[in-house]
Coordinates of C-alpha atoms in Angstrom, one line a residue:
M232 CA 2.1 32.1 -28.5
K233 CA 0.6 31.8 -24.9
P234 CA 0.9 28.1 -23.7
A235 CA -2.5 26.2 -23.3
P236 CA -3.7 25.8 -19.8
P237 CA -3.8 22.3 -18.2
F238 CA -6.6 20.1 -17.3
P239 CA -7.2 20.5 -13.5
E240 CA -4.7 18.2 -11.7
P241 CA -6.9 16.0 -9.4
S242 CA -5.6 15.0 -6.1
Q243 CA -4.9 11.4 -5.1
D244 CA -7.7 11.4 -2.7
A245 CA -10.1 12.6 -5.4
I246 CA -8.9 10.0 -8.0
L247 CA -9.2 7.2 -5.2
Q248 CA -12.7 8.5 -4.3
A249 CA -13.9 8.3 -7.8
V250 CA -12.4 4.8 -8.2
G251 CA -14.0 3.7 -4.9
Q252 CA -17.4 5.0 -5.8
T253 CA -17.1 3.2 -9.3
A254 CA -16.0 0.0 -7.6
L255 CA -19.3 0.2 -5.3
D256 CA -21.3 0.6 -8.6
L257 CA -19.7 -2.5 -10.0
A258 CA -21.0 -4.4 -7.0
D259 CA -24.4 -2.9 -6.8
V260 CA -25.5 -1.5 -10.2
G261 CA -26.7 -3.9 -12.9
D262 CA -27.8 -1.5 -15.8
R263 CA -25.0 -1.0 -18.2
D264 CA -25.6 2.6 -19.4
V265 CA -26.2 3.7 -15.8
M266 CA -22.9 2.2 -14.7
L267 CA -20.9 3.4 -17.6
G268 CA -22.6 6.8 -17.5
A269 CA -21.6 7.2 -13.8
V270 CA -18.0 6.5 -15.0
L271 CA -18.0 9.2 -17.7
R272 CA -19.5 11.9 -15.2
R273 CA -16.9 11.1 -12.6
T274 CA -14.1 11.3 -15.4
R275 CA -15.5 14.6 -16.5
A276 CA -15.6 16.0 -12.8
L277 CA -11.9 14.8 -12.2
L278 CA -10.5 16.4 -15.1
G279 CA -12.8 19.4 -15.4
A280 CA -13.6 18.4 -19.0
D281 CA -16.5 19.6 -21.2
M282 CA -17.2 16.2 -22.2
A283 CA -16.2 12.5 -21.8
Y284 CA -17.1 9.4 -23.9
F285 CA -15.9 5.9 -24.5
S286 CA -15.5 3.8 -27.6
L287 CA -15.7 0.0 -28.4
N288 CA -13.4 -1.7 -30.9
D289 CA -14.7 -3.6 -33.9
L290 CA -11.7 -5.8 -34.7
H291 CA -13.3 -7.1 -37.9
S292 CA -13.5 -3.6 -39.5
G293 CA -10.4 -2.3 -37.8
T294 CA -12.3 0.6 -36.4
T295 CA -13.4 1.9 -33.1
Y296 CA -16.8 3.6 -32.5
I297 CA -18.2 5.9 -29.9
E298 CA -20.6 3.9 -27.7
L299 CA -21.6 6.3 -24.9
T300 CA -21.1 10.1 -24.1
D301 CA -21.6 12.7 -21.6
G302 CA -21.6 16.3 -22.6
V303 CA -21.5 15.9 -26.3
R304 CA -23.8 18.3 -28.2
T305 CA -24.0 17.0 -31.8
P306 CA -25.4 13.7 -33.1
E307 CA -22.5 13.5 -35.7
Y308 CA -20.0 13.5 -32.8
R309 CA -21.7 10.8 -31.0
A310 CA -21.6 8.6 -34.2
I311 CA -18.0 9.0 -34.8
R312 CA -16.3 5.8 -36.0
M313 CA -12.5 5.9 -36.7
P314 CA -9.9 3.5 -38.0
F315 CA -7.4 2.3 -35.6
G316 CA -4.3 4.6 -35.5
T317 CA -6.0 7.7 -36.6
G318 CA -6.6 10.8 -34.5
V319 CA -6.6 10.6 -30.6
L320 CA -9.5 8.1 -30.6
G321 CA -8.1 5.7 -33.0
R322 CA -4.6 5.7 -31.5
A323 CA -5.8 5.1 -28.0
A324 CA -8.2 2.4 -28.9
A325 CA -5.5 0.7 -30.8
G326 CA -3.5 0.3 -27.5
A327 CA -0.9 3.1 -28.1
G328 CA -1.0 4.2 -24.5
T329 CA -2.4 7.5 -23.3
V330 CA -2.6 10.1 -26.1
A331 CA -3.3 13.8 -25.7
T332 CA -3.4 16.8 -27.8
A333 CA -3.8 20.5 -26.5
D334 CA -5.5 21.6 -29.8
Y335 CA -6.8 18.7 -32.1
L336 CA -7.4 20.3 -35.3
A337 CA -4.0 22.3 -35.2
D338 CA -2.0 19.2 -34.3
R339 CA -0.2 18.1 -37.4
A340 CA 1.4 15.1 -35.7
L341 CA -1.9 13.3 -35.7
N342 CA -3.4 11.3 -38.6
H343 CA -6.5 13.3 -39.5
L344 CA -9.5 12.4 -41.5
S345 CA -11.2 15.4 -43.2
G346 CA -14.7 14.1 -42.4
I347 CA -13.9 13.7 -38.7
D348 CA -12.1 17.2 -38.6
T349 CA -15.4 18.6 -39.9
I350 CA -17.3 17.1 -37.1
V351 CA -14.9 18.0 -34.6
R352 CA -14.9 21.6 -35.6
G353 CA -18.9 21.5 -35.5
E354 CA -18.8 20.2 -31.9
G355 CA -16.3 23.0 -31.1
V356 CA -13.7 20.6 -29.6
R357 CA -10.0 21.7 -29.1
A358 CA -8.3 19.5 -26.6
I359 CA -8.7 15.6 -26.5
A360 CA -7.0 13.0 -24.2
G361 CA -7.7 9.3 -24.5
A362 CA -6.6 6.1 -22.6
P363 CA -7.0 2.6 -23.9
M364 CA -9.4 0.4 -22.0
R365 CA -7.7 -3.0 -21.3
L366 CA -9.1 -6.0 -19.7
G367 CA -7.5 -9.6 -19.6
G368 CA -4.7 -8.4 -22.0
R369 CA -7.1 -7.2 -24.6
V370 CA -7.9 -3.6 -25.7
V371 CA -11.6 -3.3 -25.8
G372 CA -11.7 0.5 -26.6
A373 CA -10.9 3.8 -25.2
L374 CA -12.0 6.4 -22.7
L375 CA -11.7 10.1 -23.8
V376 CA -12.1 13.6 -22.4
A377 CA -12.4 16.7 -24.4
H378 CA -12.6 20.4 -24.0
R379 CA -13.8 23.2 -26.0
G380 CA -10.6 25.2 -25.4
P381 CA -6.9 24.4 -25.4
R382 CA -5.8 22.2 -22.5
T383 CA -2.6 20.1 -21.7
L384 CA -2.7 16.9 -19.8
G385 CA -0.4 16.9 -16.7
P386 CA 0.8 13.9 -14.8
A387 CA -2.0 13.8 -12.2
A388 CA -4.7 14.1 -15.0
R389 CA -3.2 11.5 -16.9
T390 CA -3.1 9.2 -14.0
A391 CA -6.9 9.9 -13.2
L392 CA -7.8 9.3 -16.9
E393 CA -6.0 5.9 -17.0
H394 CA -7.5 4.8 -13.7
M395 CA -10.9 5.6 -14.9
A396 CA -10.2 3.8 -18.3
V397 CA -9.4 0.6 -16.1
Q398 CA -12.8 1.1 -14.4
A399 CA -14.7 1.7 -17.5
A400 CA -13.2 -1.6 -18.9
V401 CA -14.2 -3.6 -15.8
A402 CA -17.7 -2.1 -15.8
L403 CA -18.0 -3.0 -19.4
E404 CA -17.1 -6.6 -18.7
Q405 CA -19.3 -6.8 -15.7
T406 CA -22.3 -5.8 -17.7
R407 CA -21.3 -8.0 -20.7
R408 CA -21.4 -11.0 -18.3
G409 CA -24.8 -10.1 -17.2
E410 CA -26.0 -9.9 -20.9
E411 CA -24.3 -13.1 -21.6
I412 CA -26.2 -14.8 -18.8
R413 CA -29.4 -13.6 -20.3
R414 CA -28.4 -15.0 -23.8
L415 CA -27.2 -18.3 -22.4
R416 CA -30.5 -18.6 -20.6
T417 CA -32.3 -18.1 -24.0
T418 CA -30.0 -20.7 -25.7
R419 CA -30.6 -23.1 -22.9
D420 CA -34.3 -23.1 -23.5
D421 CA -34.6 -23.1 -27.4
G422 CA -34.5 -26.9 -27.6
S423 CA -31.1 -27.4 -29.2
D424 CA -28.6 -30.2 -28.8
P425 CA -29.0 -31.8 -25.2
G426 CA -25.1 -32.0 -24.8
A427 CA -24.7 -28.3 -25.6
R428 CA -27.6 -27.5 -23.5
L429 CA -26.0 -29.2 -20.5
R430 CA -22.7 -27.4 -21.0
L431 CA -24.6 -24.1 -21.2
E432 CA -26.5 -24.9 -18.3
H433 CA -23.2 -25.5 -16.2
L434 CA -21.7 -22.2 -17.5
L435 CA -25.0 -20.3 -16.9
H436 CA -25.1 -21.7 -13.1
L437 CA -21.4 -20.7 -12.7
D438 CA -22.0 -17.3 -13.9
E439 CA -25.1 -16.8 -11.8
R440 CA -23.0 -17.8 -8.8
L441 CA -20.0 -15.7 -9.6
M442 CA -22.3 -12.7 -10.3
G443 CA -23.9 -13.4 -6.8
A444 CA -20.4 -13.4 -5.3
M445 CA -20.1 -10.0 -6.8
A446 CA -23.2 -8.6 -5.2
G447 CA -23.4 -6.5 -2.0
S448 CA -21.4 -3.6 -0.8
T449 CA -18.1 -5.2 -1.8
A450 CA -16.9 -7.7 -4.1
E451 CA -14.3 -9.7 -2.3
A452 CA -11.9 -12.0 -4.2
A453 CA -12.2 -14.6 -1.6
G454 CA -16.0 -15.0 -2.4
V455 CA -15.4 -15.3 -6.1
F456 CA -12.6 -17.8 -5.4
A457 CA -14.9 -19.9 -3.3
V458 CA -17.5 -20.2 -5.9
L459 CA -14.9 -21.1 -8.5
A460 CA -13.1 -23.6 -6.2
E461 CA -16.3 -25.3 -5.7
S462 CA -17.2 -25.4 -9.4
V463 CA -13.8 -26.6 -10.9
G464 CA -13.8 -29.7 -8.4
H465 CA -10.0 -29.4 -8.1
P466 CA -7.8 -28.2 -5.5
L467 CA -7.2 -24.5 -6.2
S468 CA -5.1 -21.8 -4.8
L469 CA -4.7 -17.9 -5.5
H470 CA -1.2 -16.3 -5.2
D471 CA -0.1 -12.8 -5.4
P472 CA 2.4 -11.8 -8.1
S473 CA 5.3 -12.6 -6.0
G474 CA 3.9 -16.2 -5.4
A475 CA 2.7 -15.7 -1.9
L476 CA -0.5 -17.7 -1.1
R477 CA -3.6 -15.4 -0.8
T478 CA -6.2 -18.1 -0.3
G479 CA -6.9 -21.7 -0.9
R480 CA -4.9 -24.7 -0.4
R481 CA -1.1 -24.6 -0.8
L482 CA -0.5 -26.9 -3.7
L483 CA 3.0 -26.1 -4.5
T484 CA 6.1 -25.1 -2.6
P485 CA 7.6 -21.6 -3.0
E486 CA 10.6 -23.2 -4.6
E487 CA 8.3 -25.0 -7.2
L488 CA 6.5 -21.7 -7.9
A489 CA 9.9 -20.0 -8.4
G490 CA 11.0 -22.8 -10.8
W491 CA 11.2 -22.0 -14.6
R492 CA 8.5 -24.3 -15.5
L493 CA 5.8 -22.6 -13.6
R494 CA 7.2 -19.1 -14.1
S495 CA 7.2 -19.8 -18.0
A496 CA 3.6 -21.0 -17.6
V497 CA 2.7 -17.8 -15.9
R498 CA 4.2 -15.6 -18.5
T499 CA 2.4 -17.7 -21.2
S500 CA -0.9 -17.0 -19.5
Q501 CA -0.1 -13.4 -19.1
Q502 CA 0.8 -12.9 -22.9
A503 CA -2.0 -15.2 -24.3
G504 CA -4.7 -14.0 -21.9
G505 CA -5.8 -17.7 -21.2
V506 CA -5.0 -20.9 -19.1
A507 CA -1.4 -22.4 -19.4
I508 CA -0.6 -26.0 -18.4
A509 CA 2.6 -27.0 -16.7
H510 CA 4.0 -30.5 -16.1
L511 CA 6.4 -30.9 -13.1
P512 CA 9.1 -33.5 -13.1
G513 CA 7.5 -35.4 -10.3
G514 CA 4.3 -36.1 -12.4
G515 CA 2.2 -33.3 -11.2
T516 CA 0.0 -31.5 -13.8
Y517 CA -1.2 -27.8 -13.0
A518 CA -3.3 -25.3 -14.8
L519 CA -2.2 -21.7 -14.2
L520 CA -4.2 -18.5 -15.1
A521 CA -2.6 -15.1 -14.7
I522 CA -5.1 -12.5 -13.8
T523 CA -4.1 -9.3 -15.6
T524 CA -5.4 -6.0 -16.5
A525 CA -3.8 -3.0 -18.5
G526 CA -0.6 -5.0 -18.6
E527 CA -0.5 -5.5 -14.9
H528 CA -0.3 -8.9 -13.1
L529 CA -2.8 -8.8 -10.3
A530 CA -2.7 -12.5 -9.2
T531 CA -2.4 -16.1 -10.4
L532 CA -4.8 -19.0 -10.0
V533 CA -3.2 -22.4 -9.7
M534 CA -5.4 -25.5 -10.2
E535 CA -4.2 -29.1 -9.7
G536 CA -5.2 -31.1 -12.8
A537 CA -5.9 -30.0 -16.2
D538 CA -9.2 -31.8 -17.4
D539 CA -10.9 -29.9 -20.3
D540 CA -14.1 -29.0 -18.3
A541 CA -12.3 -27.7 -15.2
V542 CA -9.9 -25.6 -17.4
A543 CA -12.8 -24.1 -19.3
R544 CA -14.5 -23.1 -16.0
L545 CA -11.2 -21.6 -14.8
A546 CA -10.9 -19.4 -17.9
H547 CA -14.6 -18.4 -17.9
A548 CA -14.1 -17.0 -14.3
S549 CA -11.1 -14.9 -15.3
A550 CA -13.0 -11.7 -15.8
F551 CA -14.9 -12.2 -12.5
M552 CA -11.8 -12.6 -10.6
T553 CA -10.3 -9.5 -12.3
V554 CA -13.3 -7.4 -11.5
A555 CA -13.1 -8.6 -7.8
L556 CA -9.4 -7.9 -7.4
L557 CA -9.8 -4.4 -8.9
V558 CA -12.8 -3.6 -6.7
E559 CA -11.0 -5.1 -3.7
R560 CA -7.8 -2.9 -4.4
A561 CA -9.8 0.3 -5.1
L562 CA -11.7 0.1 -1.9
A563 CA -8.4 -0.7 0.0
Q564 CA -6.8 2.2 -1.6
A565 CA -9.7 4.6 -0.8
D566 CA -9.7 3.3 2.9
E567 CA -6.0 3.9 3.1
T568 CA -6.5 7.4 1.9
A569 CA -9.2 8.0 4.3
Q570 CA -7.1 6.7 7.2
T571 CA -4.1 8.7 6.1
T572 CA -6.2 11.9 6.0
L573 CA -7.7 11.2 9.5
V574 CA -4.4 10.4 11.1
E575 CA -2.9 13.7 9.8
E576 CA -5.8 15.6 11.3
L577 CA -5.3 13.8 14.6
V578 CA -1.5 13.9 15.2
D579 CA -0.3 16.9 12.9
S580 CA -1.0 20.3 14.5
R581 CA -0.8 22.0 11.1
V582 CA -3.8 20.0 9.7
P583 CA -7.1 21.3 11.2
P584 CA -9.7 18.7 12.1
R585 CA -12.8 18.7 9.9
P586 CA -16.3 18.8 11.6
T587 CA -17.0 15.1 10.8
L588 CA -14.1 13.9 12.9
G589 CA -16.3 12.1 15.4
T590 CA -18.2 10.2 12.8
R591 CA -15.2 9.1 11.0
L592 CA -13.5 8.1 14.3
A593 CA -16.4 5.9 15.1
Q594 CA -15.7 3.8 11.9
Y595 CA -12.5 2.5 13.7
G596 CA -14.0 2.0 17.1
L597 CA -12.5 5.4 18.4
S598 CA -14.2 8.3 20.1
P599 CA -13.0 11.8 21.0
D600 CA -14.2 11.1 24.6
A601 CA -12.7 7.6 25.0
P602 CA -9.0 6.4 25.8
A603 CA -6.8 5.4 23.0
T604 CA -3.4 3.8 22.3
V605 CA -1.0 5.4 19.9
L606 CA 1.8 3.3 18.5
V607 CA 4.7 4.5 16.5
V608 CA 6.4 1.8 14.4
D609 CA 10.0 2.8 13.9
V610 CA 11.1 1.3 10.5
D611 CA 13.2 2.3 7.5
P612 CA 11.3 5.0 5.7
A613 CA 11.7 3.1 2.5
G614 CA 9.8 0.3 3.9
A615 CA 7.1 2.3 5.8
V616 CA 4.3 1.7 3.0
T617 CA 5.0 -2.0 3.2
A618 CA 5.0 -2.2 7.0
A619 CA 1.7 -0.3 7.1
R620 CA 0.0 -2.7 4.8
A621 CA 1.3 -5.7 6.7
V622 CA -0.1 -4.0 10.0
R623 CA -3.5 -3.6 8.3
G624 CA -3.4 -7.4 7.5
L625 CA -3.0 -8.4 11.0
D626 CA -5.8 -10.1 12.9
G627 CA -7.7 -7.7 15.0
A628 CA -6.3 -4.7 12.9
G629 CA -9.7 -4.1 11.3
R630 CA -10.7 -1.4 13.8
W631 CA -7.3 0.3 14.0
L632 CA -6.3 3.5 12.2
V633 CA -3.1 2.8 10.3
S634 CA -1.1 5.3 8.3
V635 CA 2.6 6.2 7.2
H636 CA 3.2 9.5 8.9
D637 CA 6.5 11.5 9.0
G638 CA 8.6 8.4 7.9
H639 CA 7.2 6.0 10.3
V640 CA 4.0 4.0 10.8
C641 CA 1.3 5.5 13.1
V642 CA -1.3 3.2 14.6
I643 CA -4.2 4.4 16.8
A644 CA -6.2 1.8 18.6
A645 CA -9.1 2.0 21.1
G646 CA -8.1 1.3 24.6
T647 CA -5.1 1.9 26.9
T648 CA -1.7 0.5 27.2
G649 CA -2.6 -0.7 30.7
P650 CA -4.2 -4.0 31.8
G651 CA -7.0 -5.2 29.6
P652 CA -7.5 -6.8 26.1
A653 CA -7.1 -3.6 24.1
G654 CA -4.1 -2.2 25.9
T655 CA -2.2 -5.5 26.1
G656 CA -2.9 -6.6 22.6
A657 CA -2.0 -3.7 20.2
A658 CA 1.8 -3.2 20.8
P659 CA 2.8 -6.8 21.0
L660 CA 0.4 -7.8 18.2
V661 CA 2.0 -5.4 15.7
A662 CA 5.7 -6.1 16.8
E663 CA 5.1 -9.8 16.6
G664 CA 3.1 -9.6 13.3
L665 CA 5.7 -7.5 11.7
A666 CA 8.5 -9.8 12.7
A667 CA 6.5 -12.7 11.3
A668 CA 6.0 -10.9 8.2
G669 CA 9.7 -10.3 7.7
T670 CA 9.6 -6.8 8.7
P671 CA 11.1 -6.7 12.3
S672 CA 10.4 -3.3 13.8
L673 CA 10.5 -1.5 17.1
V674 CA 7.2 -0.3 18.4
G675 CA 6.8 2.7 20.7
A676 CA 3.5 2.8 22.6
A677 CA 1.7 5.6 24.7
H678 CA -1.5 6.2 26.3
S679 CA -4.1 8.9 25.3
P680 CA -6.7 9.8 27.7
S681 CA -9.1 10.6 24.8
G682 CA -9.3 10.3 21.2
G683 CA -9.2 14.0 20.7
P684 CA -6.6 15.6 18.7
S685 CA -4.7 17.3 21.4
D686 CA -4.3 14.1 23.5
L687 CA -3.6 12.0 20.7
R688 CA -0.7 14.6 19.5
R689 CA 0.9 14.3 22.9
A690 CA 0.7 10.6 22.9
H691 CA 2.1 10.4 19.4
T692 CA 5.1 12.5 20.5
E693 CA 5.6 10.1 23.5
A694 CA 5.4 7.1 21.5
A695 CA 7.9 8.4 19.0
D696 CA 10.3 9.4 21.9
V697 CA 9.9 5.9 23.4
A698 CA 10.8 4.3 20.2
A699 CA 13.9 6.5 19.7
A700 CA 15.0 5.9 23.1
A701 CA 14.6 2.2 23.0
R702 CA 16.6 2.1 19.8
A703 CA 19.4 4.4 21.3
L704 CA 19.6 1.8 24.1
G705 CA 20.3 -0.9 21.8
R706 CA 16.9 -2.4 21.0
T707 CA 16.1 -3.2 17.4
T708 CA 12.7 -5.1 17.6
G709 CA 9.9 -5.6 20.1
H710 CA 7.8 -3.0 21.7
A711 CA 8.3 -0.5 24.6
D712 CA 6.6 2.3 26.4
F713 CA 8.0 4.7 29.1
A714 CA 7.4 2.4 31.9
S715 CA 9.2 -0.5 30.3
L716 CA 12.3 1.9 29.9
G717 CA 12.4 2.0 33.7
A718 CA 14.3 5.0 35.3
V719 CA 15.4 6.2 31.9
G720 CA 11.7 6.5 30.8
A721 CA 10.9 8.4 33.9
V722 CA 13.6 11.0 33.4
I723 CA 13.4 11.5 29.7
R724 CA 9.6 12.0 30.0
D725 CA 10.7 15.4 31.4
R726 CA 10.5 17.0 28.1
T727 CA 12.6 20.1 29.2
G728 CA 15.7 17.7 29.3
T729 CA 16.7 19.5 32.5
T730 CA 16.7 16.5 34.8
S731 CA 18.5 14.2 32.2
R732 CA 21.3 16.8 31.8
E733 CA 21.9 17.3 35.4
I734 CA 22.1 13.6 36.1
V735 CA 24.5 13.1 33.2
G736 CA 26.6 16.2 34.1
R737 CA 26.9 15.1 37.9
H738 CA 27.6 11.4 37.4
L739 CA 29.3 11.1 34.1
G740 CA 30.5 14.6 33.3
P741 CA 34.2 14.1 34.3
V742 CA 34.5 10.9 32.3
L743 CA 32.9 12.6 29.2
D744 CA 35.1 15.7 29.5
Y745 CA 38.1 13.4 29.9
D746 CA 37.2 11.5 26.8
R747 CA 36.7 14.7 24.7
R748 CA 40.0 16.1 25.8
R749 CA 42.1 12.9 25.5
R750 CA 40.2 11.1 22.6
T751 CA 39.8 8.1 24.8
R752 CA 37.0 5.5 25.2
L753 CA 36.2 5.4 28.9
A754 CA 32.5 6.2 28.5
E755 CA 32.3 3.4 25.9
T756 CA 34.1 1.0 28.2
L757 CA 31.8 1.6 31.0
W758 CA 28.8 1.0 28.7
H759 CA 30.1 -2.4 27.6
W760 CA 31.2 -3.2 31.1
F761 CA 27.7 -2.6 32.5
A762 CA 26.2 -4.6 29.5
A763 CA 28.5 -7.4 30.3
G764 CA 27.3 -7.9 33.9
E765 CA 30.3 -6.0 35.2
L766 CA 32.6 -8.9 33.9
L767 CA 36.0 -7.9 32.3
A768 CA 36.4 -10.7 29.6
P769 CA 33.0 -10.2 27.7
A770 CA 33.5 -6.4 27.9
A771 CA 36.9 -6.7 26.6
D772 CA 35.6 -8.9 23.7
A773 CA 32.9 -6.3 22.9
L774 CA 35.6 -3.7 22.7
S775 CA 38.2 -5.8 20.9
V776 CA 40.8 -5.2 23.5
H777 CA 42.6 -7.3 26.3
P778 CA 40.7 -7.6 29.7
N779 CA 43.9 -5.7 31.3
T780 CA 43.0 -2.7 29.2
V781 CA 39.4 -2.7 30.6
R782 CA 40.8 -3.0 34.0
Q783 CA 43.1 -0.1 33.3
R784 CA 40.4 2.1 32.0
L785 CA 38.2 1.4 35.1
E786 CA 41.1 2.5 37.4
R787 CA 41.2 5.7 35.4
V788 CA 37.4 6.2 36.1
D789 CA 38.3 5.7 39.8
D790 CA 40.7 8.6 39.4
L791 CA 38.1 10.7 37.8
L792 CA 34.9 9.8 39.9
G793 CA 36.4 8.6 43.3
P794 CA 35.7 5.4 44.8
D795 CA 32.0 6.0 45.5
W796 CA 30.9 5.0 41.9
R797 CA 31.8 1.4 42.8
T798 CA 29.2 1.3 45.5
P799 CA 25.8 -0.2 44.5
E800 CA 24.2 3.2 44.6
G801 CA 27.1 4.7 42.7
R802 CA 26.8 2.1 40.1
F803 CA 23.1 2.7 39.7
H804 CA 23.5 6.5 39.1
L805 CA 26.4 6.0 36.7
H806 CA 24.6 3.3 34.6
L807 CA 21.6 5.6 34.5
A808 CA 23.7 8.4 33.4
L809 CA 25.3 6.5 30.6
R810 CA 21.8 5.4 29.5
L811 CA 20.5 8.9 29.5
H812 CA 23.6 10.2 27.6
R813 CA 23.0 7.4 25.0
V814 CA 19.4 8.4 24.5
A815 CA 19.9 12.1 24.5
G816 CA 21.8 11.7 21.1
P817 CA 24.8 14.1 21.4
D818 CA 26.8 15.3 18.5
R819 CA 28.2 12.1 17.3
T820 CA 31.3 13.5 16.2
T821 CA 32.3 14.2 19.7
D822 CA 30.3 11.2 21.4
P823 CA 32.9 8.9 23.0
V824 CA 30.4 6.1 23.3
A825 CA 29.6 6.1 19.6
D826 CA 32.7 7.5 18.0
H827 CA 35.1 4.7 19.0
G828 CA 36.6 4.3 15.6
S829 CA 38.9 7.4 16.2
A830 CA 39.6 6.8 19.8
V831 CA 43.0 5.7 21.1
A832 CA 42.5 1.9 21.9
G833 CA 45.2 1.6 24.4
R834 CA 44.1 4.3 27.0

């Protein structure tokens, strides 16, 4: 039997674009059906599906029912209600994870209901895939796509469906809050118990302010946090899942946050979906609320004190903080993707620039006609993504292009590396900022006369060469450009390598040849002797030999190079040749400067 074709595998860029568009809707669109209908249309487009729909759970009856559809033809299908655990819809809505079938009616592994099968046959549906919609630890329904032909669900399509299920759950919660505000307003005005009316008034006011903080082009977590902090009337802080402070007052030390009492309270909050109280040995009492979605821990709110009213307000704001954090992350991911795409167009000759290049550059203060600075941050490739995010978080980085590229972090900023605020700020700010963030790195910098691709590519290559040369010369942190490398920088800027090879051959060649033939360490000894200020004792310490051994090796250099190498001019040329040899990176199996482990120590 011929295998079923897959749902289209959307790119990460397409997924994040859809999530970003939905995130903007969450901040700007108030109508429930309009917002959720947009989620369904984007999901259909991402997966090339014939239809998309979502269901809501009815816990009292143990069923889930289709609430809104896009592309469904028959009224019977739009009215489907299924018990938890049955079919694709019932299993996904019960929280079983993402469920998919290439051909529903032929799939005997599913729990079928004859009436539902008749409806599915009437709609002409074959393939169905569904993901649970979770918010704050609760499964509120499921998001599904279906096709009128057999289809399998690949990994990228599964990821897209799960991302959009999160967005649908957040959209549902956002609109539910708006409806709750309207209901509270009616309850407030119906003349009921004055005490209840006052409590509802407070919650209504808090909801209206939190909804206001969510309005606009973005929903920043800091804005929601500020409203909540003022409302609870207690010191409040927001921490990322690792415990690092995101915003607010530092109420607890890192050691206290890592202690078992607070860690246990956070786990309790995650599992129960509410506020947990922790009492510290010193007498402090704290309320903790883990902000979670789809089982993921997004952040933790910590409040000093635990009176009932403040705890109720803290819990009440959980959904708003979840929405704000998800919107913030979605927009950040979309921006990261946009920056990565733009950097690839600028510095990779294999990627042709798109016609909108100038407009997109302008978003980051760059222009094809204005000078720019290119930085290459030389980091361990495994930590490049973390380093890029740390660079994006630096003060002043909002107008920089930052992306992981070819195993390093690439930064493109307006201005030059020469005198002036833009030129003097980018490289040291990145180097110092990464060091402060616990990611010490070596930053190579280069000037580009324009923001056009050809100039930026040359500058990118130069910045990478600078970073590699600085590391070869023994630097591990800080920043450098060709000028800061002095004579070495001037010589290796000759990309043919001819000048460098001639200098090494003329001034160091006999020593390198002798080391290769005799397996000795003369070049390495010279390197450490120069590094030690031409003193025997510290050079001997670096080589783990006696000072007399260093003296004897230098006398052997006298025999090979003659007495002129001891003159000031001779020492300059020899030291330069050593540094160029170091930067050139010869085959390290025969490099006497690097391969000292197998050399004869006493020669």
